[in-house]
Amino acid sequence: MLLGMAYYPEHWPTERWACDADLMQSAGVHFVRMGEFAWHKMQPAEDHFDFDWLEKAIKLFASRGIKTVLGTPTAAYPPWLHAKYSDLHQMRSDGTVKEFGQRQDVCKNHPGYRNAARNITEELSRKFREHPDVIAWQIDNELGSRGTARCFCPYCQEAFRKWLGKKFAGDINALNQAWGTVFWSQTYNSFDEISIPRDTTDMHHVEGQNPGLGLNFLEFSSRTQVDFLEEHRGLIKKYNPHTPVTHNFLVHFLAKRFTIDYYKLAENLDMVSWDNYPYFELRGRDAAPSPMNCDLMRGLKKKNYWVMEQAAGPCGWNTFAPTPEPGRMRLWSYQVIAKGGDAVCFFRWRSCLFGTEQYCHGILPHHGKPDRRYDELSRFGSEIRKISPELDGSIVHNNIAFLFDYPAYWSFEIQPHISRSEYGYYQLIQRGNTLLASSGIGSDIISYDDNFDAYAILVASSVHLCNKNLAEKFEDYVRRGGTLILGPRSGVKNTENTIIPEIPPGFFRRLTGCSVAEYDSFEMKDEPTVGLSDSQGNRFSGYAIAEVLEQDDDTEVLLRYASNYYAGKPAAVMHRFGNGCCIYIGTIPDDSCLTGLSKKIPDPGIIEYYKNLPPGVEWVSRRKEDQIFRFYLNHNSREVVLTLIKGGRELLSRTDAEHEIRIPPLGLAIVKEKK
């Protein structure tokens, strides 16, 4: 376990560096992350590089036993580059330009920027090649943040046309056929006629455009970011073949939407790291942060991750979030450790006195003197040293996985089906993931390309885009004994975002044992929802959408609609297939209904859960060979008393814990269970 700190030596007088290094050493900090926004400091002019100050900072921290994660500075380009290339700004979908002054606001298809970015990364990589005090490299910073993964400028239009030409092997007729461009007289004679989907008269870029065009543009935009990262990874590895390379990923609420395929972005990185700011999405101070952020990041490479920016104080730009009360910063850090974190790096060391992020409060306040957050950091650092020998090498292993597919997510972005509703692809996965976590059931987030056989249960909120090969992969999984739970609008479209001319759920028809006769929708959040009932007469609610199902003779009906003109018709069914089963749910049930449905799932005997886990308490496990470490995390502002599933040794207090344990407000326990 490693403890890190985001540090910006360029923000402070050099005579202050030693003081900061001494304080970090005392608190138990293992590494600093630096350099990721210092392009001008490293290259004050096009023909002049200066790394002496950075080398001095690395050496000073190393003298205190503190290593460095070195960032490439390409996220924020210097004014001299802006002056040289007046057209390197990104363009919005309405044709307006994103002017200089932010970060990630440059077009990554601009040849002048790409050349300058290559130069600074290569010079930096060469200067610090295999440096003994650099333990990892970070490429850029938060690619795609604040909607910057998509650019609509002429450079991108030219690159998009070339990308489509390569994808369709130069055959424009194949593209026309795939997208159905005969609609609205949009048939193309050549790739040069294709325009980026900018805003139309009354719609926002991909909305209202040909769905095939929209999906391909979103995939192209993602690929642009992936190619940029791959280029810079290659430059770093050229000089540093033995040093790990990472990138700090964003989570949903920070990115605003997922604009980059993170599976592809993570594919060739040595490890995933990400930035964790829980207070931006919490509903109430005592709520536990969403487990999905950790599960998604862990699932990108099926490995433990690093958190490269962990919330310290209240954070914001023009406004700032509530201040985490004493103990919560430590507790949030343990949550990411419990769910697969091997390093926690706080953002930032000291609150900045200038610039946009003056209100991104760090461990030290603006005045630079240690206070209670520093004391909390020191406690956490001491504990990390204590528990690392036990936890190092342990991993998170779950038997349930949720499927998350970026093209499906983008397809719903283009055509969300139902306006102003709770029917959101990501939100449904997050809801299921959180509902399981409330019973202490851990789950992974995986892609269609992953090994399904590693899991007893797969949950797919909607396999909206599908082909025969994918459907056969699901069939093989269920036939061999797996349980698949499918949500509505599955098997509706092919991978070019056009409708499959089959009765839904299309290629899943044989697996689900049902067909969709028709479907209904409920547009407004506060509109009355459809009633549901199970075989025992229990009543529930469904919302957003209602698929009216027709089941085969060998298919069991789990839910029926209890209202509207399709009352009595099936709403959810279970179909045995080979040695496994598929559950198809044609609506969005309420939580109590989902809990009831979960009891219908054949018990594989390997799903662990904690019965009656109190609200605001997490029960999470890490494993090392046959040893289990249980984390009991109390996010409440009150003490809780918990019964232990199995006794053992509590690692923080170094005391025996046999039957029950008291967890103080915003506290935790880590129990090394008896084998």
XYZ file of C-alpha atoms in Angstrom:
675
model
C 0.000 0.000 0.000
C 1.329 3.395 -1.006
C 0.429 6.882 0.181
C 0.937 9.727 -2.280
C 0.458 13.467 -2.654
C -0.204 15.720 -5.647
C 2.482 18.381 -5.413
C 3.233 21.357 -7.659
C 6.743 22.659 -6.942
C 6.291 25.337 -9.623
C 3.579 26.924 -7.445
C 5.856 27.562 -4.458
C 9.212 29.206 -3.726
C 12.068 26.721 -3.841
C 12.898 27.490 -0.213
C 9.478 26.079 0.747
C 10.060 22.690 -0.869
C 12.165 21.289 1.974
C 9.515 22.227 4.553
C 6.833 20.436 2.537
C 9.048 17.395 2.040
C 9.764 17.188 5.766
C 6.066 17.383 6.639
C 5.226 14.675 4.100
C 7.997 12.450 5.380
C 6.679 12.820 8.907
C 3.147 11.903 7.728
C 4.354 8.735 6.005
C 3.993 9.837 2.361
C 5.679 7.457 -0.099
C 5.509 9.461 -3.336
C 4.566 12.780 -4.885
C 2.894 13.265 -8.249
C 4.204 16.294 -10.108
C 4.723 17.840 -13.532
C 1.373 17.250 -15.243
C 0.535 20.955 -15.693
C 4.011 22.461 -16.035
C 4.507 22.560 -19.811
C 5.651 26.198 -19.910
C 7.948 25.675 -16.932
C 9.536 22.711 -18.736
C 9.564 24.433 -22.142
C 9.400 28.217 -21.817
C 9.924 28.628 -25.563
C 9.682 26.342 -28.570
C 13.437 25.918 -28.858
C 14.290 25.831 -25.155
C 13.713 23.101 -22.536
C 14.383 23.492 -18.816
C 14.142 20.467 -16.520
C 16.689 21.580 -13.920
C 14.039 22.774 -11.466
C 12.147 19.476 -11.792
C 15.300 17.439 -11.318
C 16.070 19.457 -8.193
C 12.592 18.805 -6.780
C 12.776 15.068 -7.469
C 16.184 14.876 -5.788
C 15.028 16.844 -2.746
C 12.024 14.596 -2.121
C 14.095 11.484 -2.739
C 16.461 12.598 0.025
C 13.470 12.169 2.399
C 12.631 8.728 0.991
C 9.790 10.082 -1.162
C 9.669 8.903 -4.781
C 7.980 10.629 -7.754
C 5.192 9.820 -10.195
C 6.071 12.026 -13.165
C 3.323 13.463 -15.334
C 3.572 14.534 -18.959
C 2.254 18.114 -19.210
C 0.198 17.984 -22.408
C -3.220 18.694 -20.843
C -2.580 22.461 -20.663
C -0.562 23.990 -23.477
C 1.520 27.202 -23.078
C 0.634 30.605 -24.572
C 3.546 30.512 -27.017
C 1.998 27.467 -28.683
C -1.370 29.213 -28.807
C 0.286 32.234 -30.415
C 1.929 30.063 -33.066
C -1.231 28.148 -33.993
C -4.324 30.307 -33.761
C -6.565 27.440 -34.922
C -5.577 24.727 -32.470
C -8.621 25.336 -30.234
C -11.436 22.863 -30.095
C -14.686 23.770 -31.817
C -18.082 23.161 -30.220
C -20.894 21.417 -32.031
C -22.547 24.786 -32.703
C -19.434 26.035 -34.530
C -18.142 28.345 -31.775
C -14.540 28.084 -30.601
C -13.314 27.111 -27.138
C -10.893 29.933 -26.477
C -7.546 29.618 -24.717
C -7.591 29.448 -20.929
C -8.848 26.004 -19.915
C -7.272 22.550 -20.131
C -7.927 19.697 -22.564
C -9.423 22.333 -24.884
C -7.049 21.703 -27.797
C -7.891 19.660 -30.886
C -5.916 16.419 -30.732
C -6.143 16.112 -34.501
C -4.321 19.431 -34.967
C -0.900 18.535 -36.479
C 0.907 21.459 -34.817
C -0.307 20.503 -31.356
C 0.409 16.807 -31.881
C 3.966 17.583 -32.946
C 4.572 19.908 -29.973
C 3.050 17.374 -27.567
C 5.298 14.626 -28.937
C 8.357 16.851 -28.509
C 7.747 17.707 -24.851
C 6.896 14.116 -23.921
C 9.954 12.729 -25.678
C 12.320 15.315 -24.180
C 10.913 14.684 -20.695
C 11.085 10.899 -21.134
C 14.659 11.078 -22.366
C 15.754 13.403 -19.558
C 14.413 11.157 -16.804
C 14.940 7.803 -18.520
C 14.823 4.927 -16.015
C 15.352 7.450 -13.219
C 15.734 5.558 -9.916
C 13.458 7.971 -8.069
C 10.623 7.950 -10.652
C 8.390 4.988 -9.785
C 5.714 5.605 -12.441
C 4.692 7.887 -15.298
C 1.287 9.502 -15.754
C 0.251 10.407 -19.304
C -1.525 13.767 -19.580
C -4.364 14.451 -17.118
C -8.042 13.432 -17.159
C -8.470 12.938 -20.891
C -11.941 13.993 -22.002
C -12.721 16.030 -18.890
C -15.601 18.493 -19.126
C -16.739 17.321 -22.519
C -13.382 17.803 -24.255
C -13.144 14.371 -25.901
C -15.239 15.623 -28.827
C -14.140 18.327 -31.225
C -16.082 19.527 -34.269
C -13.389 21.503 -36.089
C -12.238 21.114 -39.723
C -9.218 19.019 -38.651
C -11.533 16.535 -36.970
C -13.854 16.468 -39.967
C -10.954 15.547 -42.236
C -9.719 12.890 -39.785
C -13.260 11.504 -39.378
C -13.637 11.029 -43.125
C -10.312 9.168 -43.284
C -11.306 7.015 -40.312
C -14.609 6.061 -41.980
C -12.847 5.345 -45.264
C -10.526 2.922 -43.508
C -13.351 1.292 -41.526
C -15.472 0.672 -44.627
C -12.470 -0.245 -46.806
C -13.094 2.720 -49.091
C -16.565 1.462 -50.050
C -19.027 4.342 -49.659
C -21.902 2.064 -50.715
C -21.163 -0.195 -47.744
C -21.462 2.815 -45.441
C -24.731 3.908 -47.051
C -26.145 0.408 -46.645
C -24.989 0.106 -43.022
C -26.456 3.444 -41.952
C -29.568 3.484 -44.103
C -28.684 6.857 -45.595
C -31.515 6.584 -48.107
C -33.587 8.082 -45.277
C -34.022 11.871 -45.755
C -32.024 11.722 -48.988
C -28.691 11.501 -47.150
C -26.993 8.998 -49.473
C -23.300 9.874 -49.963
C -21.390 9.653 -53.238
C -18.009 9.822 -51.507
C -16.497 10.030 -48.047
C -15.648 13.683 -48.727
C -19.364 14.511 -48.563
C -19.692 13.323 -44.962
C -19.920 16.061 -42.344
C -19.326 15.843 -38.625
C -22.731 15.774 -36.863
C -22.849 19.381 -35.694
C -25.978 21.066 -34.333
C -28.929 21.164 -36.706
C -31.737 23.730 -36.667
C -33.250 22.518 -33.423
C -31.166 19.592 -32.190
C -27.812 19.180 -30.404
C -25.180 17.489 -32.645
C -25.866 13.698 -32.507
C -29.526 14.221 -31.569
C -31.779 14.101 -34.620
C -28.957 13.045 -36.949
C -28.606 9.657 -38.600
C -27.950 7.309 -35.627
C -25.237 5.481 -37.573
C -23.416 8.741 -38.260
C -23.780 9.761 -34.626
C -22.480 6.485 -33.189
C -19.523 6.379 -35.558
C -18.561 9.949 -34.713
C -18.654 9.202 -30.987
C -16.527 6.105 -31.541
C -14.105 8.129 -33.695
C -13.830 10.816 -31.013
C -13.032 8.173 -28.403
C -10.476 6.576 -30.705
C -8.752 9.941 -31.163
C -8.111 10.148 -27.424
C -7.001 6.514 -27.251
C -4.567 7.008 -30.150
C -3.127 10.108 -28.461
C -2.524 8.181 -25.242
C -1.010 5.231 -27.124
C 1.393 7.538 -28.950
C 2.656 9.037 -25.703
C 2.818 5.674 -23.957
C 5.136 4.538 -26.749
C 7.362 7.598 -26.311
C 7.668 7.026 -22.563
C 8.342 3.293 -22.932
C 10.997 3.999 -25.546
C 13.190 5.461 -22.792
C 11.596 3.876 -19.709
C 10.729 0.288 -20.643
C 10.729 -0.940 -17.038
C 8.756 1.881 -15.377
C 4.950 1.538 -15.056
C 2.829 3.944 -17.124
C -0.684 5.017 -16.156
C -3.313 7.678 -16.775
C -5.697 9.219 -14.246
C -9.201 8.310 -15.395
C -12.338 10.242 -14.575
C -15.574 8.828 -13.206
C -19.043 9.529 -14.600
C -20.021 12.558 -12.538
C -16.737 14.333 -13.294
C -16.685 13.545 -16.999
C -20.370 14.607 -17.245
C -20.742 11.657 -19.609
C -18.523 8.808 -20.743
C -16.999 10.146 -23.941
C -14.042 7.736 -24.128
C -14.097 3.946 -24.220
C -12.145 3.321 -21.020
C -11.591 -0.360 -21.822
C -9.618 0.641 -24.896
C -7.906 3.529 -23.097
C -6.719 1.156 -20.351
C -5.800 -1.744 -22.612
C -2.034 -1.138 -22.883
C -1.448 0.774 -19.659
C 0.462 -0.968 -16.900
C -2.183 0.027 -14.365
C -5.324 2.082 -14.046
C -5.444 5.105 -11.797
C -8.377 7.437 -11.284
C -9.556 10.577 -9.500
C -12.004 10.191 -6.608
C -14.134 13.111 -5.372
C -17.096 11.485 -3.593
C -18.778 14.641 -2.283
C -19.875 15.726 -5.759
C -22.397 12.877 -5.964
C -23.329 12.118 -2.354
C -26.963 12.346 -1.303
C -26.630 13.231 2.351
C -23.521 13.422 4.487
C -23.934 9.924 5.944
C -24.341 8.202 2.582
C -21.660 5.842 1.358
C -20.003 6.892 -1.915
C -21.169 4.884 -4.908
C -19.304 1.570 -5.125
C -19.565 1.605 -8.913
C -16.689 4.043 -9.382
C -14.278 1.599 -7.763
C -15.824 -1.433 -9.465
C -15.669 0.118 -12.928
C -12.027 1.162 -12.559
C -11.031 -2.237 -11.183
C -12.850 -3.913 -14.053
C -10.981 -2.059 -16.798
C -7.957 -4.367 -16.492
C -9.247 -6.897 -13.906
C -6.535 -5.609 -11.604
C -6.140 -3.462 -8.531
C -5.869 0.268 -9.233
C -4.297 3.440 -7.882
C -6.285 6.510 -6.885
C -4.216 9.387 -8.251
C -6.398 12.167 -6.844
C -8.221 11.486 -3.582
C -10.385 14.241 -2.108
C -8.776 15.988 0.839
C -10.630 19.184 1.677
C -13.638 20.849 0.052
C -13.094 21.022 -3.677
C -14.369 23.248 -6.451
C -13.544 26.053 -8.833
C -15.963 28.951 -8.567
C -17.938 27.198 -5.851
C -16.859 24.411 -3.565
C -18.335 21.285 -2.034
C -19.099 20.835 1.678
C -16.083 20.274 3.891
C -15.588 16.595 4.754
C -15.920 16.414 8.513
C -13.071 14.935 10.576
C -12.608 11.263 9.740
C -14.409 11.192 6.414
C -11.294 11.803 4.315
C -9.704 8.764 5.953
C -12.855 6.661 5.563
C -13.225 7.485 1.859
C -9.609 6.438 1.394
C -10.249 3.104 3.056
C -13.241 2.520 0.813
C -11.056 2.673 -2.296
C -8.484 0.419 -0.613
C -11.158 -2.095 0.374
C -12.409 -2.283 -3.200
C -9.027 -2.738 -4.871
C -6.840 0.311 -4.316
C -3.115 -0.267 -3.856
C -2.202 3.433 -3.671
C -4.012 6.550 -2.482
C -2.652 9.906 -3.649
C -4.353 12.967 -2.153
C -5.191 16.071 -4.130
C -3.616 18.275 -3.238
C -0.839 18.960 -0.748
C -1.473 22.667 -0.206
C -4.414 24.825 -1.285
C -3.315 27.056 -4.156
C -3.173 30.848 -3.785
C -3.922 31.640 -7.438
C -5.527 30.315 -10.600
C -8.802 28.533 -11.254
C -8.377 25.959 -8.490
C -7.989 28.302 -5.519
C -10.925 26.525 -3.882
C -9.593 22.998 -4.432
C -8.547 22.725 -0.806
C -5.682 20.424 0.023
C -4.202 18.762 3.068
C -2.685 22.099 4.098
C -4.814 25.267 4.041
C -3.795 28.305 2.017
C -1.551 29.542 4.831
C 0.532 26.365 4.626
C 0.485 25.431 8.316
C -0.547 21.911 9.395
C -4.009 21.570 10.913
C -6.527 18.786 11.523
C -6.444 17.436 7.936
C -2.687 16.995 8.264
C -3.268 15.154 11.549
C -5.799 12.896 9.819
C -3.312 12.255 7.016
C -0.613 11.363 9.549
C -2.935 8.893 11.246
C -3.789 7.321 7.905
C -0.105 7.137 6.950
C 0.730 5.393 10.214
C -2.060 2.881 9.646
C -0.968 2.184 6.074
C 2.488 1.249 7.339
C 0.848 -1.071 9.842
C -1.501 -2.954 7.525
C 0.550 -3.051 4.307
C 2.451 -6.253 5.149
C -0.897 -8.015 5.499
C -2.796 -6.513 2.554
C -0.055 -6.259 -0.072
C -0.816 -8.761 -2.805
C -4.496 -9.126 -1.901
C -7.180 -8.647 -4.536
C -10.941 -8.259 -4.871
C -12.775 -11.295 -6.236
C -16.502 -11.280 -7.015
C -18.844 -13.830 -8.572
C -21.330 -11.324 -9.991
C -20.598 -8.905 -12.824
C -22.482 -6.076 -14.508
C -21.875 -5.565 -18.204
C -21.053 -2.047 -19.337
C -20.650 -1.313 -23.052
C -19.579 2.111 -24.301
C -21.223 1.910 -27.758
C -24.511 0.936 -26.072
C -24.110 3.893 -23.719
C -23.518 6.192 -26.702
C -26.504 4.738 -28.537
C -28.745 5.773 -25.637
C -27.074 9.192 -25.610
C -28.051 9.621 -29.251
C -31.574 8.257 -28.765
C -32.381 8.194 -25.028
C -35.826 6.713 -25.710
C -37.611 8.560 -22.941
C -37.017 12.211 -22.076
C -36.851 13.435 -18.494
C -36.980 9.949 -17.003
C -34.843 7.733 -14.791
C -34.177 5.395 -17.729
C -30.438 5.860 -18.150
C -28.017 3.095 -19.180
C -25.316 4.039 -16.682
C -27.811 4.903 -13.941
C -29.458 1.479 -14.151
C -26.126 -0.312 -13.764
C -25.187 1.963 -10.873
C -28.545 1.314 -9.224
C -28.137 -2.461 -9.389
C -24.527 -2.293 -8.264
C -25.477 -0.104 -5.282
C -28.460 -2.299 -4.387
C -26.213 -5.352 -4.169
C -23.638 -3.429 -2.148
C -26.337 -2.571 0.418
C -26.338 -6.286 1.278
C -22.562 -6.548 1.219
C -22.569 -8.267 -2.172
C -19.626 -7.183 -4.269
C -19.770 -7.034 -8.060
C -17.465 -6.292 -10.957
C -18.064 -4.118 -14.013
C -16.833 -5.850 -17.186
C -17.036 -5.578 -20.978
C -18.476 -7.882 -23.616
C -14.917 -8.974 -24.463
C -14.199 -10.345 -20.994
C -14.412 -13.948 -19.841
C -18.010 -14.521 -18.768
C -17.207 -17.925 -17.248
C -15.392 -16.226 -14.371
C -18.811 -15.239 -12.964
C -21.833 -17.152 -11.668
C -24.220 -14.309 -12.506
C -24.116 -11.674 -15.253
C -26.381 -8.622 -15.196
C -26.955 -6.530 -18.323
C -29.263 -3.546 -17.948
C -29.647 -3.604 -21.742
C -27.656 -5.316 -24.472
C -29.006 -2.712 -26.844
C -26.468 -3.181 -29.652
C -25.965 -6.797 -30.604
C -24.773 -9.208 -33.278
C -25.036 -12.983 -33.660
C -21.549 -13.630 -32.289
C -22.319 -11.776 -29.064
C -25.658 -13.558 -28.682
C -23.904 -16.904 -29.135
C -21.373 -15.960 -26.466
C -24.239 -15.321 -24.039
C -25.867 -18.606 -25.022
C -22.633 -20.530 -24.393
C -22.304 -18.879 -20.989
C -25.832 -19.808 -19.899
C -25.683 -23.274 -21.447
C -22.655 -24.063 -19.277
C -24.509 -23.097 -16.090
C -24.393 -19.313 -15.846
C -27.279 -17.062 -14.901
C -27.915 -14.086 -17.181
C -30.226 -11.211 -16.211
C -31.266 -9.081 -19.183
C -33.041 -5.738 -19.049
C -35.406 -4.100 -21.546
C -34.494 -2.940 -25.048
C -32.002 -5.785 -25.491
C -31.229 -7.145 -28.932
C -32.921 -4.193 -30.629
C -30.091 -2.774 -32.785
C -26.992 -3.923 -34.609
C -23.543 -2.451 -34.052
C -24.108 0.312 -36.634
C -27.044 1.577 -34.542
C -29.799 0.493 -36.924
C -32.793 -1.660 -36.010
C -32.531 -5.440 -36.399
C -35.545 -6.596 -38.472
C -36.539 -9.259 -35.953
C -39.094 -9.439 -33.183
C -37.309 -8.210 -30.020
C -35.221 -9.322 -28.287
C -33.881 -10.337 -31.685
C -30.842 -12.599 -31.464
C -31.704 -13.259 -27.782
C -35.094 -14.778 -28.643
C -34.021 -18.414 -28.129
C -32.130 -17.644 -24.927
C -34.859 -15.595 -23.228
C -37.772 -17.817 -24.156
C -39.938 -14.786 -24.816
C -40.711 -12.105 -27.353
C -41.710 -8.456 -27.024
C -45.205 -7.945 -28.443
C -45.146 -4.151 -27.963
C -43.823 -1.543 -25.577
C -45.092 1.476 -23.664
C -43.305 4.400 -22.006
C -43.791 6.890 -19.175
C -42.108 10.160 -19.992
C -42.252 12.271 -16.848
C -40.638 11.303 -13.542
C -43.780 12.115 -11.598
C -46.212 10.420 -13.994
C -47.985 7.371 -12.496
C -45.945 4.258 -13.144
C -47.144 0.850 -14.238
C -48.246 -1.645 -11.608
C -46.558 -5.035 -11.206
C -47.500 -8.185 -9.304
C -45.779 -11.489 -8.600
C -47.252 -14.966 -8.239
C -47.893 -14.402 -4.512
C -49.968 -11.313 -5.195
C -47.359 -8.836 -3.956
C -47.677 -5.455 -5.664
C -44.820 -3.334 -6.983
C -44.172 -0.521 -9.434
C -42.276 -0.313 -12.692
C -41.241 2.899 -14.377
C -39.948 4.481 -17.581
C -40.732 1.611 -19.940
C -42.993 -1.439 -20.153
C -42.298 -4.207 -22.650
C -45.312 -6.496 -23.057
C -43.894 -10.020 -23.201
C -45.157 -13.259 -24.702
C -43.567 -16.343 -23.175
C -42.863 -19.801 -24.560
C -44.477 -22.852 -22.973
C -41.315 -23.750 -21.034
C -40.763 -20.208 -19.718
C -41.784 -19.249 -16.165
C -43.523 -15.913 -15.596
C -42.003 -14.035 -12.632
C -43.927 -10.742 -12.891
C -47.094 -9.572 -14.577
C -48.343 -6.089 -15.254
C -51.126 -5.036 -12.889
C -52.373 -1.921 -14.662
C -52.941 -0.335 -18.071
C -54.390 -2.136 -21.081
C -51.795 -4.910 -20.830
C -52.679 -5.854 -17.222
C -52.083 -9.565 -16.723
C -49.420 -9.785 -19.415
C -45.901 -10.957 -18.483
C -43.400 -8.289 -17.398
C -40.508 -10.584 -16.409
C -39.792 -14.234 -17.217
C -37.219 -16.922 -16.445
C -36.129 -19.445 -19.063
C -33.983 -22.515 -18.409
C -31.362 -22.942 -21.095
C -28.904 -25.813 -20.931
C -27.482 -25.945 -17.416
C -28.250 -22.292 -16.663
C -31.047 -19.807 -16.974
C -31.876 -16.375 -18.387
C -34.123 -13.862 -16.636
C -35.583 -11.191 -18.912
C -37.108 -8.102 -17.289
C -39.171 -5.892 -19.579
C -39.494 -2.897 -17.286
C -37.570 -1.006 -14.592
C -38.850 -2.462 -11.291
C -38.679 -0.667 -7.962
C -36.056 -1.764 -5.429
C -38.382 -4.000 -3.410
C -39.384 -5.800 -6.600
C -35.756 -6.299 -7.616
C -35.026 -7.715 -4.168
C -37.873 -10.181 -4.628
C -36.698 -11.150 -8.087
C -33.220 -11.828 -6.753
C -34.662 -14.663 -4.670
C -35.739 -16.381 -7.881
C -32.169 -16.650 -9.100
C -30.809 -20.190 -8.774
C -28.375 -20.110 -5.861
C -24.866 -21.011 -7.034
C -23.804 -21.316 -3.396
C -20.861 -18.946 -3.791
C -22.506 -15.545 -3.405
C -21.611 -14.007 -0.057
C -23.825 -11.433 1.583
C -24.397 -9.777 4.959
C -27.973 -10.117 6.163
C -29.548 -6.876 7.424
C -26.504 -4.679 6.813
C -27.351 -1.270 8.354
C -27.767 1.721 6.029
C -24.542 3.638 5.491
C -22.371 0.612 6.324
C -20.247 -1.281 3.809
C -19.021 -4.864 4.087
C -16.238 -5.434 1.559
C -13.633 -8.163 1.094
C -10.097 -8.495 -0.195
C -8.419 -11.880 -0.547
C -4.892 -13.273 -0.675
C -4.816 -16.956 -1.573
C -7.116 -18.522 1.063
C -6.978 -15.558 3.454
C -9.963 -13.162 3.628
C -9.770 -9.579 4.893
C -13.176 -8.054 5.740
C -13.583 -4.292 5.734
C -16.430 -2.905 7.859
C -16.882 0.760 6.881
C -19.263 2.989 8.853
C -20.230 6.104 6.863
C -22.708 7.190 9.538
C -22.208 9.971 12.076
C -23.177 7.501 14.802
C -21.687 4.316 16.208
C -22.843 0.961 14.862
C -22.504 -2.496 16.384
C -22.066 -5.310 13.875
C -22.122 -9.070 14.223
C -19.095 -10.661 12.602
C -19.694 -13.336 9.973
C -16.464 -14.906 11.176
C -14.067 -13.834 13.884
C -10.416 -13.015 13.503
C -7.793 -10.361 14.142
C -8.638 -6.661 13.736
C -5.636 -5.166 11.941
C -5.851 -1.511 12.981
C -6.234 -2.085 16.721
C -4.334 -5.380 16.657
C -6.946 -6.986 18.882
C -8.989 -10.165 18.572
C -12.554 -9.803 17.255
C -14.754 -12.836 17.770
C -18.515 -12.175 17.717
C -19.328 -8.509 17.294
C -17.512 -5.265 16.784
C -18.226 -1.620 17.541
C -17.485 0.795 14.738
C -17.268 4.464 15.797
C -18.800 7.261 13.718
C -16.939 7.526 10.372
C -14.798 4.623 11.488
C -13.889 1.196 10.242
C -12.529 -2.193 11.148
C -10.411 -4.556 9.070
C -10.788 -8.148 10.236
C -8.315 -10.768 9.105
C -10.644 -13.732 9.340
C -9.662 -17.075 10.754
C -9.045 -19.585 7.995
